[in-house]
PDB file of C-alpha atoms and ligand atoms in Angstrom:
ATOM      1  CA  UNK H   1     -42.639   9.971  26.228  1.00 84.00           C
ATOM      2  CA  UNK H   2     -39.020   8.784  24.386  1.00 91.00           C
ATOM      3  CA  UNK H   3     -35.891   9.973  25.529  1.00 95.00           C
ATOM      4  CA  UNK H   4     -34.023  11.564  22.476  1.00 97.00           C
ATOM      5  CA  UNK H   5     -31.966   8.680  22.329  1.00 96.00           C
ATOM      6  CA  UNK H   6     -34.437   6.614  21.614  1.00 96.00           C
ATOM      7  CA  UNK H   7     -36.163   8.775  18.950  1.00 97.00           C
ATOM      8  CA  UNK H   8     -32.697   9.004  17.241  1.00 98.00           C
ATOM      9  CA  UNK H   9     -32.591   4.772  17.897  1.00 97.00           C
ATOM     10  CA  UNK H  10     -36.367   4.703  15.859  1.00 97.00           C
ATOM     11  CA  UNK H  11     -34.878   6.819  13.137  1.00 98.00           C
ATOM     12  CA  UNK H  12     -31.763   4.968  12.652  1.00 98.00           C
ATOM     13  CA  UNK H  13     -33.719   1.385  12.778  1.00 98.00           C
ATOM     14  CA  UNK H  14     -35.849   2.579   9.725  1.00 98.00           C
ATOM     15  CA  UNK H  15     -32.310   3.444   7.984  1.00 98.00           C
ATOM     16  CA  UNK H  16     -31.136   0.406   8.583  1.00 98.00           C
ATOM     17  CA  UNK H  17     -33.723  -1.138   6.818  1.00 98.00           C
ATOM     18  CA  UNK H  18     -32.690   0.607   3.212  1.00 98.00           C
ATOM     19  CA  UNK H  19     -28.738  -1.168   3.294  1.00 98.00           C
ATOM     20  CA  UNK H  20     -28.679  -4.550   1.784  1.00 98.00           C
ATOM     21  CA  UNK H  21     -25.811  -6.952   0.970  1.00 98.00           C
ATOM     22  CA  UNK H  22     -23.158  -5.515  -1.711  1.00 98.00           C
ATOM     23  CA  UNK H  23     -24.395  -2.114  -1.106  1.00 98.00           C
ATOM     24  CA  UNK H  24     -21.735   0.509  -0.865  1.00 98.00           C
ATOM     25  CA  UNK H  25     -23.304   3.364   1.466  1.00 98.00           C
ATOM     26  CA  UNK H  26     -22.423   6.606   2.076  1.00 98.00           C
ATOM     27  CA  UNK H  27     -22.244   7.689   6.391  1.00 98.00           C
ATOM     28  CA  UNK H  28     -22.893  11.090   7.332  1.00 98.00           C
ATOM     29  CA  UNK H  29     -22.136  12.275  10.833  1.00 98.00           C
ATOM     30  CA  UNK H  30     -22.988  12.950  13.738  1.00 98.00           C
ATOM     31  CA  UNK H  31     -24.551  11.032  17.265  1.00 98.00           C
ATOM     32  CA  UNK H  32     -27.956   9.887  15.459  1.00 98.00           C
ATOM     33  CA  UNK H  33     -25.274   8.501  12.700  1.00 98.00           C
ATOM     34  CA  UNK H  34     -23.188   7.071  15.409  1.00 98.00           C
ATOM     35  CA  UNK H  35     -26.492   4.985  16.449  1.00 98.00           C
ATOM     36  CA  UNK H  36     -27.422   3.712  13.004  1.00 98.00           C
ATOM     37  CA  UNK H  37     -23.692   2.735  12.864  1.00 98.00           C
ATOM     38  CA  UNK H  38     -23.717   0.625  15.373  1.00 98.00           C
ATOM     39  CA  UNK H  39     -27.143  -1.134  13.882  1.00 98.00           C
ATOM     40  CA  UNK H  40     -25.389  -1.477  11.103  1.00 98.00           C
ATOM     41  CA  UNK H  41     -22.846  -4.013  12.780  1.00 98.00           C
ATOM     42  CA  UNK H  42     -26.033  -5.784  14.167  1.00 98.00           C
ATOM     43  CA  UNK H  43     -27.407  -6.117  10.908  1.00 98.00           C
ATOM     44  CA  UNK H  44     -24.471  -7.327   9.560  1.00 98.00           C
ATOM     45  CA  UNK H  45     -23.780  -9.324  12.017  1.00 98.00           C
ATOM     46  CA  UNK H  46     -27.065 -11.295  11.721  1.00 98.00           C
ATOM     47  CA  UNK H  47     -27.399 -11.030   8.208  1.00 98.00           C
ATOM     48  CA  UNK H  48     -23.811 -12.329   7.251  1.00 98.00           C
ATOM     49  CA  UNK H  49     -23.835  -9.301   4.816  1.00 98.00           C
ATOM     50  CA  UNK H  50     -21.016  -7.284   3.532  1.00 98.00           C
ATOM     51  CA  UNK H  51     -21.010  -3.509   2.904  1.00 98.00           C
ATOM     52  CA  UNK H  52     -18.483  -1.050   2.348  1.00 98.00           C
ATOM     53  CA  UNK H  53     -19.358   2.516   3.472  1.00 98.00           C
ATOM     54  CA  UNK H  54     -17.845   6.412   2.551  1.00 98.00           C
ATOM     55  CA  UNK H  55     -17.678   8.359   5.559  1.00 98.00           C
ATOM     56  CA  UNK H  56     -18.092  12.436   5.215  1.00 98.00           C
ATOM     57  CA  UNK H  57     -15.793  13.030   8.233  1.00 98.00           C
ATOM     58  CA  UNK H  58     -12.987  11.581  10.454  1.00 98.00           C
ATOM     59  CA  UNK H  59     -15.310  11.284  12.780  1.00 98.00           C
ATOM     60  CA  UNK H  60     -17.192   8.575  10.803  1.00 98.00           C
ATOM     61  CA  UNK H  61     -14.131   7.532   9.418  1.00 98.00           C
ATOM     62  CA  UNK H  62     -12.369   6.298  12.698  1.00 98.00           C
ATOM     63  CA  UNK H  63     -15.688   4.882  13.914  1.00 98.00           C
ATOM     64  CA  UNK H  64     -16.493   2.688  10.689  1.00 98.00           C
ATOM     65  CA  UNK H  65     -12.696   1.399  11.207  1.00 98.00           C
ATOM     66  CA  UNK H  66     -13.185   0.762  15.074  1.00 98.00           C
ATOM     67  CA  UNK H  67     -16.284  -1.331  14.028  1.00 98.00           C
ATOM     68  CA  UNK H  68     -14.475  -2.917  11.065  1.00 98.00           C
ATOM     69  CA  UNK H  69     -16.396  -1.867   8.201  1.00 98.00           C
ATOM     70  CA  UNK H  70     -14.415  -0.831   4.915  1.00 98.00           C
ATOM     71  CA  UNK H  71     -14.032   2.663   4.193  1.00 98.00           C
ATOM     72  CA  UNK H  72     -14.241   3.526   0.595  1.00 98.00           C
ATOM     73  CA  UNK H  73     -13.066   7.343   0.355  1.00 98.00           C
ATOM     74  CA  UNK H  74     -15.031  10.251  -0.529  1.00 98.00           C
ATOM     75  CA  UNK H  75     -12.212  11.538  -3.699  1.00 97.00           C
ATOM     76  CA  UNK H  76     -13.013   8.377  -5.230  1.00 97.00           C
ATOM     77  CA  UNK H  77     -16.811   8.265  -5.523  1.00 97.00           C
ATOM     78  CA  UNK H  78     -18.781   9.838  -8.099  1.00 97.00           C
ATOM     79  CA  UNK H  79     -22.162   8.220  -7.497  1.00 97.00           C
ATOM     80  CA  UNK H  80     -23.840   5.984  -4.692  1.00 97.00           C
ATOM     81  CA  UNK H  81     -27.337   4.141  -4.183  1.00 96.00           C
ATOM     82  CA  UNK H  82     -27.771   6.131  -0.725  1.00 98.00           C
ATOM     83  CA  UNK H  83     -26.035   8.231   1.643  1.00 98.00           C
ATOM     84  CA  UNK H  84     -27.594   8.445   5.518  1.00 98.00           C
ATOM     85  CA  UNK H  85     -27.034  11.408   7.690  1.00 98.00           C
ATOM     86  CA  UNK H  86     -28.248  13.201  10.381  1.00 98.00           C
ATOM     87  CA  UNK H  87     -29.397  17.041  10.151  1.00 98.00           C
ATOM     88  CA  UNK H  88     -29.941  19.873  12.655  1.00 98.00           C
ATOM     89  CA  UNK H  89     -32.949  21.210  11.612  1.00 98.00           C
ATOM     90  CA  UNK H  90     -35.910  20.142   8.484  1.00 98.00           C
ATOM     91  CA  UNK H  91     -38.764  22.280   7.498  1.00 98.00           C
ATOM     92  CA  UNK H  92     -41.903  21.206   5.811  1.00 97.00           C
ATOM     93  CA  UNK H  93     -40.789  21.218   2.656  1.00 98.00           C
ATOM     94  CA  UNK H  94     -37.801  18.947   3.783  1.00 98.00           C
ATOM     95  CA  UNK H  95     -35.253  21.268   3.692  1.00 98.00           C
ATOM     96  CA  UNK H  96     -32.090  21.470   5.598  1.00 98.00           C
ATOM     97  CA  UNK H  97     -29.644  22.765   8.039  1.00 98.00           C
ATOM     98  CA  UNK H  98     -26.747  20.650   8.701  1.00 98.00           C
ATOM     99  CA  UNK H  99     -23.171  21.261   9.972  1.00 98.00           C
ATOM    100  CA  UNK H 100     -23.129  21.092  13.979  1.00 98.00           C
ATOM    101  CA  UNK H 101     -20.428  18.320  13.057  1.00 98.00           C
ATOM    102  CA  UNK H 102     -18.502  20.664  10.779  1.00 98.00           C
ATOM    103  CA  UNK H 103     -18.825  18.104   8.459  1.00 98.00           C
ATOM    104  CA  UNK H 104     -21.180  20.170   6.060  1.00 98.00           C
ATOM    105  CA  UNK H 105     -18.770  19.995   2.724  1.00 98.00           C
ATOM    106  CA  UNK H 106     -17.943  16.656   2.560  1.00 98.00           C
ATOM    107  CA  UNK H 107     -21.903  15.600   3.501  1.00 98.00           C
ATOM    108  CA  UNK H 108     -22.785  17.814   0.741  1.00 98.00           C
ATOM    109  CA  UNK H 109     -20.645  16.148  -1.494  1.00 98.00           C
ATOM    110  CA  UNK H 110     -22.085  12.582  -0.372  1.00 98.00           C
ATOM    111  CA  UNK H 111     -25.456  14.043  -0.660  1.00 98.00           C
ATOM    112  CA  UNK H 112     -24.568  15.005  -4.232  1.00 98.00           C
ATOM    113  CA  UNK H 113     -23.360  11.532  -4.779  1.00 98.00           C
ATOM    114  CA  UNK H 114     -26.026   9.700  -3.927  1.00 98.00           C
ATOM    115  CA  UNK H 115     -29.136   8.803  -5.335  1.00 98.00           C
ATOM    116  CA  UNK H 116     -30.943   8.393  -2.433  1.00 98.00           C
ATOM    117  CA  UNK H 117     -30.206  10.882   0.495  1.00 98.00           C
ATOM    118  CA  UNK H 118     -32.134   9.603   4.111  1.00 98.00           C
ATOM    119  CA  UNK H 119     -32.124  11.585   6.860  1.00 98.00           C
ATOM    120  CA  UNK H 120     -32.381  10.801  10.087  1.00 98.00           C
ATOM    121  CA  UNK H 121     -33.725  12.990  13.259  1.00 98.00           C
ATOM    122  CA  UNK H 122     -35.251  13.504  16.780  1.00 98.00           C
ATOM    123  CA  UNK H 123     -38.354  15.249  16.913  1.00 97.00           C
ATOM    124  CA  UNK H 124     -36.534  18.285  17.977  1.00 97.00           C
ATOM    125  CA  UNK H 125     -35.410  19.009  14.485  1.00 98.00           C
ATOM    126  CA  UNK H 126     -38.659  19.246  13.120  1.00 98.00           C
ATOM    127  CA  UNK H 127     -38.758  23.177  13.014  1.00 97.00           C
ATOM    128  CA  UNK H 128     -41.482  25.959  10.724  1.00 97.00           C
ATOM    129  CA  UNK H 129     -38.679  27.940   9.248  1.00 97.00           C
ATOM    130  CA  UNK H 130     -34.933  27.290   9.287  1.00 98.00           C
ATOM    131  CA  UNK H 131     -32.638  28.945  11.340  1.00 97.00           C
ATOM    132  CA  UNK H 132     -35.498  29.050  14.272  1.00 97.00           C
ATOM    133  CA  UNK H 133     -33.159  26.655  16.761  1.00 97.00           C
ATOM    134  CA  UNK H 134     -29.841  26.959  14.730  1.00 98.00           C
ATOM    135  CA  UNK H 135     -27.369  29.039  12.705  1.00 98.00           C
ATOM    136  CA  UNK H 136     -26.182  28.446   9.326  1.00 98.00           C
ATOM    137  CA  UNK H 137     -22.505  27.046   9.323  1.00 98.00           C
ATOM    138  CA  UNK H 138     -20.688  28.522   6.854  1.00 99.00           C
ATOM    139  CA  UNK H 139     -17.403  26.992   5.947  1.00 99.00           C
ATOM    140  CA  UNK H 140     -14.821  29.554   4.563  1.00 98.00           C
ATOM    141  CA  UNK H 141     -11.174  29.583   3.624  1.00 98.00           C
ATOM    142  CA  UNK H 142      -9.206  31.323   6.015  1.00 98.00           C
ATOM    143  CA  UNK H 143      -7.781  33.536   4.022  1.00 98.00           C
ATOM    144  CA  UNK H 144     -11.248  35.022   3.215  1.00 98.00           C
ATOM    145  CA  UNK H 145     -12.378  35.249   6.664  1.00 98.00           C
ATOM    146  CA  UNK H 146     -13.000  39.025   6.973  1.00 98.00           C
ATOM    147  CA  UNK H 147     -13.885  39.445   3.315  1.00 98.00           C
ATOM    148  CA  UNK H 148     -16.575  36.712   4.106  1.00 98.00           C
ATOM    149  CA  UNK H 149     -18.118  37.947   7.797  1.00 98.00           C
ATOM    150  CA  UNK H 150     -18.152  41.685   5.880  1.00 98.00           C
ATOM    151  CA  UNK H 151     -20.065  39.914   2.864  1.00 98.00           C
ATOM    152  CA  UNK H 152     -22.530  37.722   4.993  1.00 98.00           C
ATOM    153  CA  UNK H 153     -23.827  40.958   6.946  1.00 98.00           C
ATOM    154  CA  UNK H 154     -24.303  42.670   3.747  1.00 98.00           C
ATOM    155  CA  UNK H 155     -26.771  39.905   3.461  1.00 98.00           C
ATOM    156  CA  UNK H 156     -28.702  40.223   6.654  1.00 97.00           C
ATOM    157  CA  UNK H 157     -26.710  37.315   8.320  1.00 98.00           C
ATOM    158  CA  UNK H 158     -24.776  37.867  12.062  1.00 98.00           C
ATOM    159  CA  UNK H 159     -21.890  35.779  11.463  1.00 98.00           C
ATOM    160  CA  UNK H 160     -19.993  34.361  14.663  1.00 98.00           C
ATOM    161  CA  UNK H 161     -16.536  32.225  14.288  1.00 98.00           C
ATOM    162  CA  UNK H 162     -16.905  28.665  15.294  1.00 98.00           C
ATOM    163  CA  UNK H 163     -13.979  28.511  18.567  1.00 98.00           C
ATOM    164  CA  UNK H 164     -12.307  24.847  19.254  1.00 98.00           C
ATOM    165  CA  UNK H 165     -13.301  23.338  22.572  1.00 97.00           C
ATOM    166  CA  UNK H 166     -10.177  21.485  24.396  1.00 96.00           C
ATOM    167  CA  UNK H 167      -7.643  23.852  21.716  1.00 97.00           C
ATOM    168  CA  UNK H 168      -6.888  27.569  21.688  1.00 98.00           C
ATOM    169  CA  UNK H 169      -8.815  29.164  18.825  1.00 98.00           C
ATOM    170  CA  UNK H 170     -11.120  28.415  16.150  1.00 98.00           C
ATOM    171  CA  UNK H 171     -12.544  25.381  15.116  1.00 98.00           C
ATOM    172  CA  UNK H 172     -10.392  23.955  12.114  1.00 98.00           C
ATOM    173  CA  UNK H 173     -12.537  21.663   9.489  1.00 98.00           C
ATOM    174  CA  UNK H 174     -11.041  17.641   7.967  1.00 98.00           C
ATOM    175  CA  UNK H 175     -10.843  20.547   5.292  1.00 98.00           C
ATOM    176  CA  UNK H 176      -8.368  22.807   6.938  1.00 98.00           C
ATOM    177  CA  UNK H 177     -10.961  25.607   6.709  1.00 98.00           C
ATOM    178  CA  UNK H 178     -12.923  28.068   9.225  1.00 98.00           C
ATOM    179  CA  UNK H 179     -16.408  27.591  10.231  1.00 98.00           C
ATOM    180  CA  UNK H 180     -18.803  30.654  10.838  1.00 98.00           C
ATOM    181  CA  UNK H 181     -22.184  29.892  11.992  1.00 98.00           C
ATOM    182  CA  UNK H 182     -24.680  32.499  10.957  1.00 98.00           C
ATOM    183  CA  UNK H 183     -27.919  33.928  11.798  1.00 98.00           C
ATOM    184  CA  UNK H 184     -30.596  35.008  10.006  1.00 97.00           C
ATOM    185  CA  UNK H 185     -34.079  36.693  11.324  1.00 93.00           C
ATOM    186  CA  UNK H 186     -35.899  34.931   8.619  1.00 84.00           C
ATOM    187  CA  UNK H 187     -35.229  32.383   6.286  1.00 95.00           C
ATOM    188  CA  UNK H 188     -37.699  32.028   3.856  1.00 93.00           C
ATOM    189  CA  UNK H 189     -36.171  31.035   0.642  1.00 98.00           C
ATOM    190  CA  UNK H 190     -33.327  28.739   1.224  1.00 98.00           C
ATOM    191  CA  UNK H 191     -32.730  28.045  -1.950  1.00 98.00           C
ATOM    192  CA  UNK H 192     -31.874  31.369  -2.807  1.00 98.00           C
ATOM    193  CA  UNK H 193     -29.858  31.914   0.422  1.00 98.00           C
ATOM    194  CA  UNK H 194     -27.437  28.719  -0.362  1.00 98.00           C
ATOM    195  CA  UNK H 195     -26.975  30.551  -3.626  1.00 98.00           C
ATOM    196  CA  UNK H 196     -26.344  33.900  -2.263  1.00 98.00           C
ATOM    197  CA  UNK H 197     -23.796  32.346   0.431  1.00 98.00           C
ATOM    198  CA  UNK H 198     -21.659  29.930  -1.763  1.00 98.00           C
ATOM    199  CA  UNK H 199     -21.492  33.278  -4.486  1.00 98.00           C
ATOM    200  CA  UNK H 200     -19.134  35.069  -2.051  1.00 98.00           C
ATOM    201  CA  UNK H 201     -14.904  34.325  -2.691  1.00 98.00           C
ATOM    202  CA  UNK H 202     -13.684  32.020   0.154  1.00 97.00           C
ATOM    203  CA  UNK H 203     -16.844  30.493   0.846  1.00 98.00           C
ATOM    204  CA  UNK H 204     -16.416  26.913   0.328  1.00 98.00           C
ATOM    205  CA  UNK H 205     -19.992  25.979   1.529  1.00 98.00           C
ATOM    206  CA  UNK H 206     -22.766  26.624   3.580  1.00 98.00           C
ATOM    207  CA  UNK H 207     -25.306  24.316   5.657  1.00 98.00           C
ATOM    208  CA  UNK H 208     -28.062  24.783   3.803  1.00 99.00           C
ATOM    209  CA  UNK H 209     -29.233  21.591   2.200  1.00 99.00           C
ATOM    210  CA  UNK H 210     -32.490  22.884   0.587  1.00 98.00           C
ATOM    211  CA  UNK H 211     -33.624  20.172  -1.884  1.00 98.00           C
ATOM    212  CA  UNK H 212     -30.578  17.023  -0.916  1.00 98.00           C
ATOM    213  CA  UNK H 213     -33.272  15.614   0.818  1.00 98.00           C
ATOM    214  CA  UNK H 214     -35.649  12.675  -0.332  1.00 98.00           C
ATOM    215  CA  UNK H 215     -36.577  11.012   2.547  1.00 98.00           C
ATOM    216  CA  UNK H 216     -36.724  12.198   6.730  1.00 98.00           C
ATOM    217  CA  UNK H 217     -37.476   9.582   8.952  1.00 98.00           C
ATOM    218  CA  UNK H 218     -38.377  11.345  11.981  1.00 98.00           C
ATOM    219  CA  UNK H 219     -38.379   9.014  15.575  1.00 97.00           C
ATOM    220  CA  UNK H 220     -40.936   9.670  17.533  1.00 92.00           C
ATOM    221  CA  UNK H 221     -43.589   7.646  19.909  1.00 86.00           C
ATOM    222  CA  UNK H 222     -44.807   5.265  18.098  1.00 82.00           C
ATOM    223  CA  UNK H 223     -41.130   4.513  16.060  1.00 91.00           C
ATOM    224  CA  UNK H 224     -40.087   6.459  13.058  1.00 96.00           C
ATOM    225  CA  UNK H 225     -42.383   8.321  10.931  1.00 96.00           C
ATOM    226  CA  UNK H 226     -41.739   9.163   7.276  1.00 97.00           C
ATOM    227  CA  UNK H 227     -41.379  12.080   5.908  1.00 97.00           C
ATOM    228  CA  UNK H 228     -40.729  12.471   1.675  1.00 95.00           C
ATOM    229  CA  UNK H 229     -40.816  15.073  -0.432  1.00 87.00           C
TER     230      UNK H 229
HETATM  231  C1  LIG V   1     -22.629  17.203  11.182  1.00 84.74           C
HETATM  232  C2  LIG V   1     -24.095  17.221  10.919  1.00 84.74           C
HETATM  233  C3  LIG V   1     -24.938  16.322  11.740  1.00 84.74           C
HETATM  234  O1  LIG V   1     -25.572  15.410  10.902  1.00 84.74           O
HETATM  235  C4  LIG V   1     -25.934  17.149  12.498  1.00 84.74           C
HETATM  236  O2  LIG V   1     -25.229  18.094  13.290  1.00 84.74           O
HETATM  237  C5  LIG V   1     -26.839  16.293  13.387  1.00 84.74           C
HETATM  238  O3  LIG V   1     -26.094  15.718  14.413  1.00 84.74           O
HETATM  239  P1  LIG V   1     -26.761  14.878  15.569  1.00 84.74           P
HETATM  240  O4  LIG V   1     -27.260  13.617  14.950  1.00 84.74           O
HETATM  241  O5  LIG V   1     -25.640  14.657  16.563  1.00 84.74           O
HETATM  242  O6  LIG V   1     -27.869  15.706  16.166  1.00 84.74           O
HETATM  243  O7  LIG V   1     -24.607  17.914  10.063  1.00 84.74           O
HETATM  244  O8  LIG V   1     -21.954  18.160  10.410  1.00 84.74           O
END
């Protein structure tokens, strides 16, 4: 049996195996990211490669720095050959929930960016339906926060403001923007629910990534298992 480490470790491997020299590759975030980061160095390392990367947080940012690897940034990018990231949850279909990081706008940018958007995971994500382990996070302007939490319940969703850890109030996005993570008792068409959410004023985005996804690689006992659409 792997630790979830190690799962995360088989994921990012089979990542790492998509970059090649030149490439400039979009870096989600998140600890599963964090891993295929530092492979990354390896690979360059032993490869004598050179890669630039665009990082969809500060996060990432810092961390590519720290390990010397050029940032590109996100405002300047209008397409990429791939983007990795982590996610919180996939269904079958390969659908998404993503934003534990807070990162969700700026990884759905990347995701829109690139051409090829991997995704890497535990076995712990794999879920039936979304929303089953997580909320959705909903990133809204502040000024629209009560506007938003009224709309969202007029949808079926029980919306719950995102509060800092280590600083007095709520959690503030790279964005400057609120984060309300939101349940729903059933999720069946998300699709029509990223729709629904990102319709309301003051919602910037939501963590639904129904169809960003082309390929999951999933770590699990035997290394990482594929998963495409
Ligand atoms: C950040 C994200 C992350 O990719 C997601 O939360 C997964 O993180 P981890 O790899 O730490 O489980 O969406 O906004």
């Amino acid at each position: 049996m792997l630790t979830v480490d190690e799962e995360k470790r088989f994921a990012a491997e089979a990542a790492v195996t998509h970059v090649s020299d030149g490439m400039c590759l979009g870096v989600g975030t998140g600890s599963t990211v964090e891993i295929f980061i530092d492979l990354l160095v390896e690979k360059i390392a032993s490869e004598n490669i050179t890669i630039t990367a665009v990082p969809s947080s500060y996060a990432t940012e810092l961390r590519l720095h720290d390990v010397g690897i050029t940032t590109v940034p996100l405002g300047a990018v209008t397409s990429l050959a791939c983007a990795v990231d982590g996610a919180d949850e996939v269904d079958p279909n390969l659908a998404l929930i993503k934003g534990g990081g807070a990162a969700l706008l700026r990884e759905k940018i990347l995701a829109e960016a690139a051409q090829q958007l991997i995704i890497i995971v535990d076995s712990s994500k794999l879920v039936d339906i979304l929303g089953t382990t997580v909320p959705i996070p909903v990133e809204v302007l502040p000024a629209a926060l009560a506007l938003s939490i009224d709309r969202i319940q007029r949808l079926g969703g029980s919306p719950m403001l995102r509060q800092a850890q280590r600083k007095a109030g709520p959690v503030i996005t790279d964005n400057g923007n609120f984060i309300i993570d939101v349940s729903f008792p059933q999720i069946t068409d998300p699709k029509q629910l990223d729709s629904q959410l990102n319709a309301i004023p003051g919602v910037i985005e939501n963590g639904l990534f129904p169809t960003q996804a082309d390929i999951v690689y999933v770590g699990q006992d035997k290394g990482a298992k594929l998963l495409t659409r």
